[in-house]
PDB file of C-alpha atoms in Angstrom:
ATOM      1  CA  GLN A   1       8.768 -11.030  14.898  1.00  0.00           C
ATOM      2  CA  VAL A   2       8.344  -9.166  11.631  1.00  0.00           C
ATOM      3  CA  GLN A   3       5.821  -6.354  11.973  1.00  0.00           C
ATOM      4  CA  LEU A   4       4.123  -4.501   9.106  1.00  0.00           C
ATOM      5  CA  LEU A   5       0.967  -2.903  10.443  1.00  0.00           C
ATOM      6  CA  GLU A   6      -1.610  -1.157   8.262  1.00  0.00           C
ATOM      7  CA  SER A   7      -4.093   1.367   9.576  1.00  0.00           C
ATOM      8  CA  GLY A   8      -6.371   4.123   8.330  1.00  0.00           C
ATOM      9  CA  GLY A   9      -9.006   2.079   6.565  1.00  0.00           C
ATOM     10  CA  GLY A  10     -12.686   2.668   7.055  1.00  0.00           C
ATOM     11  CA  LEU A  11     -15.811   3.889   5.330  1.00  0.00           C
ATOM     12  CA  ALA A  12     -15.822   6.742   2.838  1.00  0.00           C
ATOM     13  CA  GLN A  13     -18.369   8.084   0.408  1.00  0.00           C
ATOM     14  CA  ALA A  14     -17.720   8.250  -3.313  1.00  0.00           C
ATOM     15  CA  GLY A  15     -15.516  11.235  -4.047  1.00  0.00           C
ATOM     16  CA  GLY A  16     -14.071  11.225  -0.549  1.00  0.00           C
ATOM     17  CA  SER A  17     -10.575  10.545   0.748  1.00  0.00           C
ATOM     18  CA  LEU A  18      -8.729   8.215   3.095  1.00  0.00           C
ATOM     19  CA  ARG A  19      -5.082   7.963   4.071  1.00  0.00           C
ATOM     20  CA  LEU A  20      -3.606   4.561   4.836  1.00  0.00           C
ATOM     21  CA  SER A  21      -0.442   4.046   6.872  1.00  0.00           C
ATOM     22  CA  CYS A  22       1.914   1.088   7.108  1.00  0.00           C
ATOM     23  CA  VAL A  23       4.496   1.094   9.877  1.00  0.00           C
ATOM     24  CA  ASP A  24       7.572  -1.112  10.126  1.00  0.00           C
ATOM     25  CA  SER A  25       7.510  -1.011  13.898  1.00  0.00           C
ATOM     26  CA  GLU A  26      10.613  -3.166  14.413  1.00  0.00           C
ATOM     27  CA  ARG A  27      12.663  -1.461  11.671  1.00  0.00           C
ATOM     28  CA  SER A  28      12.993  -4.797   9.885  1.00  0.00           C
ATOM     29  CA  PHE A  29      12.874  -3.354   6.359  1.00  0.00           C
ATOM     30  CA  VAL A  30      15.444  -0.582   6.233  1.00  0.00           C
ATOM     31  CA  GLY A  31      16.514  -0.253   2.606  1.00  0.00           C
ATOM     32  CA  TYR A  32      13.424  -1.998   1.193  1.00  0.00           C
ATOM     33  CA  ALA A  33      10.952  -0.860  -1.407  1.00  0.00           C
ATOM     34  CA  MET A  34       7.313  -0.916  -0.339  1.00  0.00           C
ATOM     35  CA  GLY A  35       4.139  -1.689  -2.226  1.00  0.00           C
ATOM     36  CA  TRP A  36       0.410  -1.408  -1.707  1.00  0.00           C
ATOM     37  CA  PHE A  37      -1.960  -4.089  -3.011  1.00  0.00           C
ATOM     38  CA  ARG A  38      -5.696  -4.598  -2.699  1.00  0.00           C
ATOM     39  CA  GLN A  39      -8.042  -7.561  -2.818  1.00  0.00           C
ATOM     40  CA  ALA A  40     -11.805  -7.376  -3.245  1.00  0.00           C
ATOM     41  CA  PRO A  41     -14.063 -10.301  -2.289  1.00  0.00           C
ATOM     42  CA  GLY A  42     -13.810 -13.118  -4.813  1.00  0.00           C
ATOM     43  CA  LYS A  43     -11.002 -11.427  -6.742  1.00  0.00           C
ATOM     44  CA  GLU A  44      -7.229 -11.706  -6.973  1.00  0.00           C
ATOM     45  CA  ARG A  45      -4.831  -9.467  -5.123  1.00  0.00           C
ATOM     46  CA  LEU A  46      -3.909  -6.562  -7.396  1.00  0.00           C
ATOM     47  CA  PHE A  47      -1.071  -4.067  -7.513  1.00  0.00           C
ATOM     48  CA  VAL A  48      -1.929  -0.520  -6.463  1.00  0.00           C
ATOM     49  CA  ALA A  49       1.314   1.415  -5.981  1.00  0.00           C
ATOM     50  CA  ALA A  50       4.970   1.014  -5.050  1.00  0.00           C
ATOM     51  CA  ILE A  51       7.837   3.227  -3.940  1.00  0.00           C
ATOM     52  CA  THR A  52      11.600   2.852  -3.770  1.00  0.00           C
ATOM     53  CA  TRP A  53      13.482   3.086  -0.482  1.00  0.00           C
ATOM     54  CA  ASN A  54      14.597   6.658  -1.033  1.00  0.00           C
ATOM     55  CA  GLY A  55      11.215   7.720  -2.384  1.00  0.00           C
ATOM     56  CA  GLY A  56      12.740   8.776  -5.684  1.00  0.00           C
ATOM     57  CA  ASN A  57      10.554   6.553  -7.856  1.00  0.00           C
ATOM     58  CA  THR A  58       6.872   5.738  -7.586  1.00  0.00           C
ATOM     59  CA  TYR A  59       4.678   3.393  -9.606  1.00  0.00           C
ATOM     60  CA  TYR A  60       0.897   3.179  -9.937  1.00  0.00           C
ATOM     61  CA  ALA A  61      -1.726   0.922 -11.387  1.00  0.00           C
ATOM     62  CA  ASP A  62      -3.632   2.597 -14.203  1.00  0.00           C
ATOM     63  CA  SER A  63      -6.832   2.250 -12.202  1.00  0.00           C
ATOM     64  CA  VAL A  64      -5.583   4.603  -9.465  1.00  0.00           C
ATOM     65  CA  LYS A  65      -3.229   6.908 -11.355  1.00  0.00           C
ATOM     66  CA  GLY A  66      -4.033  10.538 -10.681  1.00  0.00           C
ATOM     67  CA  ARG A  67      -6.151   9.685  -7.635  1.00  0.00           C
ATOM     68  CA  PHE A  68      -3.789   7.866  -5.236  1.00  0.00           C
ATOM     69  CA  THR A  69      -0.364   8.960  -4.008  1.00  0.00           C
ATOM     70  CA  ILE A  70       2.211   6.741  -2.322  1.00  0.00           C
ATOM     71  CA  SER A  71       4.830   8.321  -0.070  1.00  0.00           C
ATOM     72  CA  ARG A  72       7.091   7.398   2.813  1.00  0.00           C
ATOM     73  CA  ASP A  73       8.757   8.889   5.852  1.00  0.00           C
ATOM     74  CA  ASN A  74      11.711   6.695   6.686  1.00  0.00           C
ATOM     75  CA  ALA A  75      12.425   8.578   9.905  1.00  0.00           C
ATOM     76  CA  LYS A  76       9.033   7.295  11.086  1.00  0.00           C
ATOM     77  CA  ASN A  77       9.432   3.877   9.405  1.00  0.00           C
ATOM     78  CA  THR A  78       6.104   4.513   7.706  1.00  0.00           C
ATOM     79  CA  VAL A  79       4.664   4.290   4.188  1.00  0.00           C
ATOM     80  CA  TYR A  80       1.450   6.092   3.248  1.00  0.00           C
ATOM     81  CA  LEU A  81      -1.223   5.753   0.610  1.00  0.00           C
ATOM     82  CA  GLN A  82      -3.280   8.899   0.125  1.00  0.00           C
ATOM     83  CA  MET A  83      -6.502   7.966  -1.655  1.00  0.00           C
ATOM     84  CA  ASN A  84      -8.565  10.767  -3.188  1.00  0.00           C
ATOM     85  CA  SER A  85     -11.629  10.768  -5.434  1.00  0.00           C
ATOM     86  CA  LEU A  86     -12.598   7.362  -4.098  1.00  0.00           C
ATOM     87  CA  LYS A  87     -14.932   5.151  -6.101  1.00  0.00           C
ATOM     88  CA  PRO A  88     -16.993   2.136  -5.022  1.00  0.00           C
ATOM     89  CA  VAL A  89     -14.673  -0.074  -7.102  1.00  0.00           C
ATOM     90  CA  ASP A  90     -11.855   0.886  -4.714  1.00  0.00           C
ATOM     91  CA  THR A  91     -13.570  -1.163  -2.000  1.00  0.00           C
ATOM     92  CA  ALA A  92     -11.136  -3.872  -0.911  1.00  0.00           C
ATOM     93  CA  VAL A  93      -8.767  -5.015   1.790  1.00  0.00           C
ATOM     94  CA  TYR A  94      -5.558  -3.038   1.340  1.00  0.00           C
ATOM     95  CA  TYR A  95      -2.207  -4.626   2.166  1.00  0.00           C
ATOM     96  CA  CYS A  96       1.287  -3.201   2.391  1.00  0.00           C
ATOM     97  CA  ALA A  97       4.287  -5.325   1.505  1.00  0.00           C
ATOM     98  CA  ALA A  98       8.090  -5.108   1.504  1.00  0.00           C
ATOM     99  CA  ALA A  99      10.592  -6.216  -1.120  1.00  0.00           C
ATOM    100  CA  LYS A 100      14.106  -5.364  -2.232  1.00  0.00           C
ATOM    101  CA  THR A 101      12.682  -4.036  -5.518  1.00  0.00           C
ATOM    102  CA  PRO A 102       9.338  -2.255  -6.173  1.00  0.00           C
ATOM    103  CA  TYR A 103       7.720  -5.126  -8.039  1.00  0.00           C
ATOM    104  CA  ARG A 104       4.243  -4.946  -9.550  1.00  0.00           C
ATOM    105  CA  THR A 105       3.668  -8.655  -8.872  1.00  0.00           C
ATOM    106  CA  SER A 106       2.389  -9.676  -5.460  1.00  0.00           C
ATOM    107  CA  THR A 107       4.173 -13.038  -5.397  1.00  0.00           C
ATOM    108  CA  LEU A 108       7.546 -11.289  -5.534  1.00  0.00           C
ATOM    109  CA  TYR A 109       7.054  -9.524  -2.203  1.00  0.00           C
ATOM    110  CA  ASP A 110       8.548 -11.206   0.825  1.00  0.00           C
ATOM    111  CA  TYR A 111       6.651  -9.645   3.714  1.00  0.00           C
ATOM    112  CA  TRP A 112       3.056  -8.543   4.198  1.00  0.00           C
ATOM    113  CA  GLY A 113       0.904  -6.724   6.672  1.00  0.00           C
ATOM    114  CA  GLN A 114      -2.433  -7.981   7.918  1.00  0.00           C
ATOM    115  CA  GLY A 115      -4.553  -5.684   5.756  1.00  0.00           C
ATOM    116  CA  THR A 116      -7.011  -2.880   6.430  1.00  0.00           C
ATOM    117  CA  GLN A 117     -10.543  -2.698   5.046  1.00  0.00           C
ATOM    118  CA  VAL A 118     -11.550   0.203   2.808  1.00  0.00           C
ATOM    119  CA  THR A 119     -15.221   0.532   1.915  1.00  0.00           C
ATOM    120  CA  VAL A 120     -16.527   3.201  -0.449  1.00  0.00           C
ATOM    121  CA  SER A 121     -20.268   3.766  -0.594  1.00  0.00           C
ATOM    122  CA  PRO A 122     -22.031   5.082  -3.718  1.00  0.00           C
TER     123      PRO A 122
END
């Protein structure tokens, strides 16, 4: 079975930091780009960040630029999202996804993790 497993979510205060991880435990997505998306209650799933397979190119939503950093360690089959200077509006379920290209559109990703909750208190 395909396995993309997010972890690292939790509760943070405004201005704090969290680091999310997404592991491809079965090595199903060697050569794939990876993206992070988030979905708040009652809202659509939105692009957060994406990274190419070799890590040479990264892409960010304007809302997180300068605060979040996407990275990957292919030897560990893991993609990370370092989130700094958190704001209450960052509260959402965060999902990682795999695609052949680092799309900004969620419907173009083929595979998704189960999501991890991030809550930022005022």
